[in-house]
mmCIF file of C-alpha atoms and ligand atoms in Angstrom:
data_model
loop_
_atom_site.group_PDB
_atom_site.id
_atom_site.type_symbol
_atom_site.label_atom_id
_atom_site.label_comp_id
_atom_site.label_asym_id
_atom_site.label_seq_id
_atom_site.Cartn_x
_atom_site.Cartn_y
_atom_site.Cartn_z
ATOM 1 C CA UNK A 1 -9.386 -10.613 -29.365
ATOM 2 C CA UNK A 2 -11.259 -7.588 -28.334
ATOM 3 C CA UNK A 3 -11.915 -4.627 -30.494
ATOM 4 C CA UNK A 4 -11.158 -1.948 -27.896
ATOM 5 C CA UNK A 5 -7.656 -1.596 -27.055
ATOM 6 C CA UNK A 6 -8.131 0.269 -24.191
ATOM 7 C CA UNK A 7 -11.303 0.521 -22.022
ATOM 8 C CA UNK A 8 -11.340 3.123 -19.042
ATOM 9 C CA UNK A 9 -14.540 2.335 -16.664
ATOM 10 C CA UNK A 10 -15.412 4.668 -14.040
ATOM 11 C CA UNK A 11 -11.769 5.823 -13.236
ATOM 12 C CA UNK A 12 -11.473 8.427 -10.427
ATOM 13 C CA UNK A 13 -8.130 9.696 -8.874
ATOM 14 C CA UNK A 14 -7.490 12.187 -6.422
ATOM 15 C CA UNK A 15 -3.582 13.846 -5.142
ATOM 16 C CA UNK A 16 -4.644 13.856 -1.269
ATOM 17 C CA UNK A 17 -7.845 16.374 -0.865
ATOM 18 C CA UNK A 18 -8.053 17.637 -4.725
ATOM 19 C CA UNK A 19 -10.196 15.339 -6.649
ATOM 20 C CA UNK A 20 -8.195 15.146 -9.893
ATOM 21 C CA UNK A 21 -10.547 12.547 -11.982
ATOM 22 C CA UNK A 22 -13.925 11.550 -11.390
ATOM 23 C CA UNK A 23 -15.602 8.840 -12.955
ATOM 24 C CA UNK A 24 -13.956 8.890 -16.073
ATOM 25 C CA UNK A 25 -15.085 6.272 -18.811
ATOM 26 C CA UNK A 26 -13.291 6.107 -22.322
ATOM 27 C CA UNK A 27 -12.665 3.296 -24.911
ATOM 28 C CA UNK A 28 -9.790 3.354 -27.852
ATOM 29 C CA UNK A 29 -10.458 1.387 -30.525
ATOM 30 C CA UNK A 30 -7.480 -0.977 -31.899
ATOM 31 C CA UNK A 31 -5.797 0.935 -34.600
ATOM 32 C CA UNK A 32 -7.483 4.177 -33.746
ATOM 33 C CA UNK A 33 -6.020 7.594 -32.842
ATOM 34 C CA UNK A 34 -8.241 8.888 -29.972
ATOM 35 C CA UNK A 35 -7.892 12.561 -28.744
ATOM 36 C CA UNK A 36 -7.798 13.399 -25.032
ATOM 37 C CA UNK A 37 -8.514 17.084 -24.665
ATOM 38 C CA UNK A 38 -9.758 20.041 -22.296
ATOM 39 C CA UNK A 39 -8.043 23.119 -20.612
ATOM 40 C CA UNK A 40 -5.402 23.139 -18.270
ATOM 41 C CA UNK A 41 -5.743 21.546 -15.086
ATOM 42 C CA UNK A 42 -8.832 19.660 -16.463
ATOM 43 C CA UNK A 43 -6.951 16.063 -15.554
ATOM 44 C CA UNK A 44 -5.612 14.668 -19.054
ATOM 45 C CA UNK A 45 -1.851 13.693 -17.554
ATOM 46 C CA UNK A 46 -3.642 12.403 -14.350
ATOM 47 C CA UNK A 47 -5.807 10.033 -17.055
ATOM 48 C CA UNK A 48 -2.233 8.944 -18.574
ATOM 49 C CA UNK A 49 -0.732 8.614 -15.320
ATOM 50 C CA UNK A 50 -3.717 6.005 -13.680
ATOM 51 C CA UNK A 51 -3.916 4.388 -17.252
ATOM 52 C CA UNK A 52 0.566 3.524 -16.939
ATOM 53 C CA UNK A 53 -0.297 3.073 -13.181
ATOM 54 C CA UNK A 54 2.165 5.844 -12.012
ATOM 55 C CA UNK A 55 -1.154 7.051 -9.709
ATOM 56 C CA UNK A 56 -3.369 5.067 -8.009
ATOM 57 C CA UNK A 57 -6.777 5.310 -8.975
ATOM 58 C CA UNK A 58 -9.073 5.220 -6.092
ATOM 59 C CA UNK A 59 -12.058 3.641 -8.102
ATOM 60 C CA UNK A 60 -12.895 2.374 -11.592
ATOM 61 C CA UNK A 61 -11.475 -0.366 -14.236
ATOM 62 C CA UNK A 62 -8.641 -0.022 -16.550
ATOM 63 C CA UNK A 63 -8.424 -2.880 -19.450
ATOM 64 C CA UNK A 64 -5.871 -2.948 -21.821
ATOM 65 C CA UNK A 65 -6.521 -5.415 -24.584
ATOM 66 C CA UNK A 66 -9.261 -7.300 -22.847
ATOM 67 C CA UNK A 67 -7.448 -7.761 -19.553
ATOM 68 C CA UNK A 68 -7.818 -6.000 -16.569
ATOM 69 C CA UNK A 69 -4.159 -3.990 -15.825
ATOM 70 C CA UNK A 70 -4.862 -2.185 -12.624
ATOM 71 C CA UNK A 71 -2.761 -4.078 -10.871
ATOM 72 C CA UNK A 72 0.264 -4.481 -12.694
ATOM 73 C CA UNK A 73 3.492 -2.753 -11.917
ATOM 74 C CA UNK A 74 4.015 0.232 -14.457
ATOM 75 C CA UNK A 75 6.595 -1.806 -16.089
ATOM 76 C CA UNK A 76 4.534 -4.778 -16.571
ATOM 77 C CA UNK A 77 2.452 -2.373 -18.555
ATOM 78 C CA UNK A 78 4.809 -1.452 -20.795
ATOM 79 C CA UNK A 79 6.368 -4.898 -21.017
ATOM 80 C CA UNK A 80 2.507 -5.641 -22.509
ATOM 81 C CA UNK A 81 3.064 -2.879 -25.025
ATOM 82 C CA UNK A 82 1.508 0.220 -24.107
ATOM 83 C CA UNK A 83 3.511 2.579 -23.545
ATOM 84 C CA UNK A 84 3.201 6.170 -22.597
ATOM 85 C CA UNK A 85 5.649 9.052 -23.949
ATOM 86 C CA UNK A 86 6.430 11.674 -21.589
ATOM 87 C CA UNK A 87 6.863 15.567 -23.089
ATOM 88 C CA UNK A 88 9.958 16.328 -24.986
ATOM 89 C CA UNK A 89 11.424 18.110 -21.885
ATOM 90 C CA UNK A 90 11.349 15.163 -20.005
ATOM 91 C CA UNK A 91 14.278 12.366 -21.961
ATOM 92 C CA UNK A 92 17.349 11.866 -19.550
ATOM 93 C CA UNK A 93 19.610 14.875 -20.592
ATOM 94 C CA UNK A 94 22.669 14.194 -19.863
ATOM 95 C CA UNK A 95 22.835 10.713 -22.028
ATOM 96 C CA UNK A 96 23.313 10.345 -25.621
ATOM 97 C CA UNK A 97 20.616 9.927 -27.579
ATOM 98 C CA UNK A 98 21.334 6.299 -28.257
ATOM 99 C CA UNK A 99 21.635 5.939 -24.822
ATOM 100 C CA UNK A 100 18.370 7.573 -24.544
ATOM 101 C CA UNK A 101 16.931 4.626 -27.369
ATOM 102 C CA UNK A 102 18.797 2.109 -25.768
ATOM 103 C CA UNK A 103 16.692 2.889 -22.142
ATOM 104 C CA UNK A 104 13.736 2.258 -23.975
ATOM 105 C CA UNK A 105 14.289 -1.351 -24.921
ATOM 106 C CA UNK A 106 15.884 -2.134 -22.148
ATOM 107 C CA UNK A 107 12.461 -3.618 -20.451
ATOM 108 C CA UNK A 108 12.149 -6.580 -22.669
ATOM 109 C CA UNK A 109 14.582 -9.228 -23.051
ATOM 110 C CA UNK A 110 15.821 -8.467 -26.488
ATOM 111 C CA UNK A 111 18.423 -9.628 -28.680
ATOM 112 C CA UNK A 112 21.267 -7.771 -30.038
ATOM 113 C CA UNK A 113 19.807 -7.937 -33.465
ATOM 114 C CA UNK A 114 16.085 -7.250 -32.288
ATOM 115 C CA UNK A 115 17.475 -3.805 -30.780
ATOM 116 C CA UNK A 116 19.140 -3.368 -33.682
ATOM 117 C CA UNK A 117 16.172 -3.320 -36.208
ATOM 118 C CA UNK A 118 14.072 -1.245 -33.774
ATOM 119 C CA UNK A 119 17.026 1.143 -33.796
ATOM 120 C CA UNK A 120 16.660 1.106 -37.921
ATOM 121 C CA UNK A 121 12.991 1.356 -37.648
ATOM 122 C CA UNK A 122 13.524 4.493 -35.071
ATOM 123 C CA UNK A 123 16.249 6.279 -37.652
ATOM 124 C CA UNK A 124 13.567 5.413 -40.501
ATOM 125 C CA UNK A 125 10.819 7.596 -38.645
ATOM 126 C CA UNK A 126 13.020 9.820 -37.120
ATOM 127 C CA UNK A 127 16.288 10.121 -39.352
ATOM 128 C CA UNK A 128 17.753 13.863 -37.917
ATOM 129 C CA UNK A 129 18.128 11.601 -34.948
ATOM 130 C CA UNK A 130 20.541 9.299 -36.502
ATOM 131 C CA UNK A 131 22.534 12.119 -37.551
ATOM 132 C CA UNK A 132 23.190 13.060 -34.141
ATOM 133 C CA UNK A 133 22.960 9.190 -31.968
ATOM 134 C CA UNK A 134 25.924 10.421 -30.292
ATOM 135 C CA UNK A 135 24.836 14.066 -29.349
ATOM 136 C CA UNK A 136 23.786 14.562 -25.572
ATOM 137 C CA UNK A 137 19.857 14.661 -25.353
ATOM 138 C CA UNK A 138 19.999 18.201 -23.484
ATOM 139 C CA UNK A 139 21.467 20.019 -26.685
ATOM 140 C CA UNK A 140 19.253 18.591 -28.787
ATOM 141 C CA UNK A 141 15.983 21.370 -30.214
ATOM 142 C CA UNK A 142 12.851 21.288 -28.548
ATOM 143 C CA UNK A 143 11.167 19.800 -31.432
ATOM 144 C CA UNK A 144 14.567 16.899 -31.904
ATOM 145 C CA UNK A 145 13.834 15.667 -28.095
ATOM 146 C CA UNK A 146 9.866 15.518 -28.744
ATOM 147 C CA UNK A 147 11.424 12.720 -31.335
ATOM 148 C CA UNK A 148 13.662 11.013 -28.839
ATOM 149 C CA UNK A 149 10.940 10.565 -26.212
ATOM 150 C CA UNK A 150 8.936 9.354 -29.199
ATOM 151 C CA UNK A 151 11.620 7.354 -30.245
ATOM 152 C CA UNK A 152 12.397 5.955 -26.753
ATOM 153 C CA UNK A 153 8.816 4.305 -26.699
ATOM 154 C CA UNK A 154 8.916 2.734 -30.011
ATOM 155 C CA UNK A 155 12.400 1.043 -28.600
ATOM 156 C CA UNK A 156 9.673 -0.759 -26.588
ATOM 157 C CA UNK A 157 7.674 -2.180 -29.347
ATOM 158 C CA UNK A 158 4.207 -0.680 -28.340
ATOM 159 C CA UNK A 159 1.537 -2.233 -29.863
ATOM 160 C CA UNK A 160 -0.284 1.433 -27.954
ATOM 161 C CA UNK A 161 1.412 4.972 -27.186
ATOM 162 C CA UNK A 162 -0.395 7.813 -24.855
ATOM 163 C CA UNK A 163 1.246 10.722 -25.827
ATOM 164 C CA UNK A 164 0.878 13.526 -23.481
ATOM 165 C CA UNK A 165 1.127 16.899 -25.201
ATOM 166 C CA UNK A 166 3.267 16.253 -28.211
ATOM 167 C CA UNK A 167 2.827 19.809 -29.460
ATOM 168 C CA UNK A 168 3.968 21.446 -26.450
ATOM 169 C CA UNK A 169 6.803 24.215 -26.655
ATOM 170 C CA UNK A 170 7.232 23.640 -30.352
ATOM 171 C CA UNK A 171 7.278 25.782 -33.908
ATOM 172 C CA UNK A 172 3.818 25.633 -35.362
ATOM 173 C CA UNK A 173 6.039 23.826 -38.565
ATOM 174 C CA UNK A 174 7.235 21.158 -36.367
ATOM 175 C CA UNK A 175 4.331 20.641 -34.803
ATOM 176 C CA UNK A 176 3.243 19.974 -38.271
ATOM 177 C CA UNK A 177 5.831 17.577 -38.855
ATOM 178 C CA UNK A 178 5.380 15.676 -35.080
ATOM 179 C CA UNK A 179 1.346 14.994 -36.253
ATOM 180 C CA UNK A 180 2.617 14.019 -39.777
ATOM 181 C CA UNK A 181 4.681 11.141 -37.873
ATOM 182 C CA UNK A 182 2.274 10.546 -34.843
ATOM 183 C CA UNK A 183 -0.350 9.507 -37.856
ATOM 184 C CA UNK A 184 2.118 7.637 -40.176
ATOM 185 C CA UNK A 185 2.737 5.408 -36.835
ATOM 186 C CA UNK A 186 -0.500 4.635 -36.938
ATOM 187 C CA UNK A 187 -1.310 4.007 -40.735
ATOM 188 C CA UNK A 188 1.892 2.115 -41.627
ATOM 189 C CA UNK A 189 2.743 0.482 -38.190
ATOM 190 C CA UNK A 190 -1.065 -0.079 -36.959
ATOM 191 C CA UNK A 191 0.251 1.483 -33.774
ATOM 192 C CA UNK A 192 -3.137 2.299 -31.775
ATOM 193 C CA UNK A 193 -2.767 5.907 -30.114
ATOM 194 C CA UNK A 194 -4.096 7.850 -27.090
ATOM 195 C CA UNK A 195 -3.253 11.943 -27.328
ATOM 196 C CA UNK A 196 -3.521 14.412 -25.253
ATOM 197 C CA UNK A 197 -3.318 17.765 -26.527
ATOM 198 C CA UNK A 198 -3.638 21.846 -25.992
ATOM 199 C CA UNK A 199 -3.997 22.567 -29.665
ATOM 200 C CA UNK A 200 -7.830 20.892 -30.296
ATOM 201 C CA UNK A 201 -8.219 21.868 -33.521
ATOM 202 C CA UNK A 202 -5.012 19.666 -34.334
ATOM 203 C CA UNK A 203 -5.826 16.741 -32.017
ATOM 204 C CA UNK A 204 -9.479 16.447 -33.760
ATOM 205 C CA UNK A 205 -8.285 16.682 -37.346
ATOM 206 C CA UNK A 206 -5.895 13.811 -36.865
ATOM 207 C CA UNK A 207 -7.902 11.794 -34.246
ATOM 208 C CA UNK A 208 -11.612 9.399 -35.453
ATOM 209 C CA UNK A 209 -12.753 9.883 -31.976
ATOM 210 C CA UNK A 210 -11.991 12.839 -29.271
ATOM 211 C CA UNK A 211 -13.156 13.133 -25.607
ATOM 212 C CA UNK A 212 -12.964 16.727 -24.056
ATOM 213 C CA UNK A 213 -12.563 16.288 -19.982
ATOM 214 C CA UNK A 214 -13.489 19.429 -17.810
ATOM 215 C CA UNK A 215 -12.397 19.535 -13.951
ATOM 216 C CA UNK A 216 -11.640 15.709 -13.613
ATOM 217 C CA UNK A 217 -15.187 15.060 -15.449
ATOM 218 C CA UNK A 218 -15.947 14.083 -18.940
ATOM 219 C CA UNK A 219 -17.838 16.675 -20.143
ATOM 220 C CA UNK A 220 -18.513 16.122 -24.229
ATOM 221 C CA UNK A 221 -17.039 13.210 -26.698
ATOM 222 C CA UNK A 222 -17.786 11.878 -30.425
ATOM 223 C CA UNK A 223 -16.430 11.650 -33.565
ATOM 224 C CA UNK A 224 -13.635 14.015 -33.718
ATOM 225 C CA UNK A 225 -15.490 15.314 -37.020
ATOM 226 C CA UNK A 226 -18.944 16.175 -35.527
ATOM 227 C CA UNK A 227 -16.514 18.034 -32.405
ATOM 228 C CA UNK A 228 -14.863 20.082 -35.480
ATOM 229 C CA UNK A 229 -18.355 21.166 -36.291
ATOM 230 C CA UNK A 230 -20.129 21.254 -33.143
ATOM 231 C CA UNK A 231 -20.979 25.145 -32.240
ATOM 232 C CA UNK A 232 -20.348 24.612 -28.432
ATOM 233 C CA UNK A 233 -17.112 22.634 -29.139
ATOM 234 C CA UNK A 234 -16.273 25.546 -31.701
ATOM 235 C CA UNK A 235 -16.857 28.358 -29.082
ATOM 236 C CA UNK A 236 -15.428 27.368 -26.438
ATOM 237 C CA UNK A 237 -11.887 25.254 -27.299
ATOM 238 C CA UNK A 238 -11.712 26.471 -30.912
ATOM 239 C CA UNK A 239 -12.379 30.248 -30.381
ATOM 240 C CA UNK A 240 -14.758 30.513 -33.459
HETATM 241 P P1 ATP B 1 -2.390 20.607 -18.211
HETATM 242 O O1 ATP B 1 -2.984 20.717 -19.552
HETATM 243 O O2 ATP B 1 -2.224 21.949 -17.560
HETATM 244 O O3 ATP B 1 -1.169 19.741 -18.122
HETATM 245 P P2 ATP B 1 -4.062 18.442 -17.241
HETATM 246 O O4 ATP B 1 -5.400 18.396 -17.861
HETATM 247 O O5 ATP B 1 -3.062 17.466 -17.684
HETATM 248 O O6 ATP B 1 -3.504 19.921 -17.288
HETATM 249 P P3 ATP B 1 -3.591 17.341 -14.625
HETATM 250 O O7 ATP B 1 -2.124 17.570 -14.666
HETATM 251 O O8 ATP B 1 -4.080 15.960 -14.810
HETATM 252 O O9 ATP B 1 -4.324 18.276 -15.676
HETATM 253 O O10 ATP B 1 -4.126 17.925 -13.244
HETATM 254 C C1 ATP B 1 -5.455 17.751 -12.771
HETATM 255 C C2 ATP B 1 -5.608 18.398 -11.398
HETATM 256 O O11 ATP B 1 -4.826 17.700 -10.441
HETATM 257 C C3 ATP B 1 -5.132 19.840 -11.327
HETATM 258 O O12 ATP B 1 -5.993 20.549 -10.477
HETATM 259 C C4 ATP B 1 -3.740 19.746 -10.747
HETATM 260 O O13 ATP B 1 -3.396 20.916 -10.031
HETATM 261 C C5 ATP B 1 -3.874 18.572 -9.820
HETATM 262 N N1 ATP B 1 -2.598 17.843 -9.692
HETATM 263 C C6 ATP B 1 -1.899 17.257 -10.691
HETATM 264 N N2 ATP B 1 -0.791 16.650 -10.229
HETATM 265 C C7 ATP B 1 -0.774 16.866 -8.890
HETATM 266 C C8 ATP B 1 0.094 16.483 -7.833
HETATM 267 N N3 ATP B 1 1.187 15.750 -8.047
HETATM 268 N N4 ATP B 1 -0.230 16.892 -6.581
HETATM 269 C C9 ATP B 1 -1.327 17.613 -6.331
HETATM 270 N N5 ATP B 1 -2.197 17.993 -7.285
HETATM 271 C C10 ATP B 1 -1.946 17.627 -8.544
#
């Protein structure tokens, strides 16, 4: 067993003649909540996206749990437990929300009763979305379907998420409450966690360990602490 989760080694990516990543290295410790960060357009869904294998990256490593997972079919990915939650906006809208739940086991070969505790588990974490299981995902609140599309990738029994933007188009209080849950998956369930996020001051209080990318290129990480702190970190993401 390897200590690193997750182990990015020189990953580049490009989308025809833009160079989206280039040479991008990062490591996620198992059990660890690791922050992804920079401004927009810097390359932080294009990371996600070579990491689930939904890009092709056109140079570098990508180990998941000591094995090499470039290869492997997006699905095999997930079927070796990480798993990467899309934004809120993106759950299927016109299915229920236990329809929406049900998608997200339906990769491994699970029993009846297996779906059924990982519904319970789901409802435990998320309860508001046990009160509505048979509401259609597109009426749900902005900050409700950020919970299904969390939801929909515990279904899968992660032993990693990458969460891409979890804060995005949200109430300052439920952002609140999304980060409260993000780190209770980690503390009670051990989940490890990769997110990527606009609001950096958030990201690094909740994260041990934060990388800030700038135009495809790493450009500063550490301990999410020292970023907090750091007077170049502070000017220029944190406007202080
Ligand atoms: P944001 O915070 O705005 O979501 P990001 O850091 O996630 O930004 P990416 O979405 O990874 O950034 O984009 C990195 C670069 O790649 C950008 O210049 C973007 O315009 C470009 N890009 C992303 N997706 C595509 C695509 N499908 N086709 C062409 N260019 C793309």
């Amino acid at each position: 067993m390897t200590d690193m989760m997750l182990e990015l080694r020189g990953v580049s990516a490009s989308y025809g003649a833009i160079q989206a990543l280039q040479n991008v290295s990062l490591q996620v410790p198992r059990g660890s909540i690791v922050a992804l960060l920079g401004s927009n357009g810097a390359g932080k869904s294009t990371t996600l996206n070579a990491i689930s294998h939904l890009i092709e990256p056109s140079a570098g490593e990508i180990r998941f749990d000591g094995q090499s997972i470039g290869r492997l079919h997006s699905d095999e990915i997930v079927r070796r437990g990480l798993v990467q939650v899309p934004e809120g906006r993106e759950v299927f809208k016109d299915m229920s929300v236990r329809e929406n739940l049900e998608l997200g086991a339906f990769l491994r070969k699970s029993s009846r009763k297996e779906i059924a505790e990982d519904f319970e588990r789901v409802y435990q974490m998320f309860p508001r979305l046990k009160e509505r299981i048979e509401q259609r995902a597109s009426t749900l609140s902005g900050g409700e379907q950020q919970m299904l599309a969390i939801g929909r990738a515990l279904m899968a029994r992660p032993r990693m998420i990458l969460l891409d933007e979890p804060s995005m188009g949200l109430s300052p209080l439920l952002v609140e409450q999304i980060f409260e849950i993000i780190q209770r998956l980690n503390r009670e369930q051990g989940l490890t966690i990769l997110v990527v996020e606009q609001d950096v001051r958030l990201a690094l209080r909740i994260s041990s360990y934060a990388y800030i990318l700038e135009n495809g290129e790493l450009n500063l990480h550490g301990p999410s602490k020292q970023l907090l702190n750091d007077p170049a970190v502070r000017r220029a993401y944190l406007g202080v």
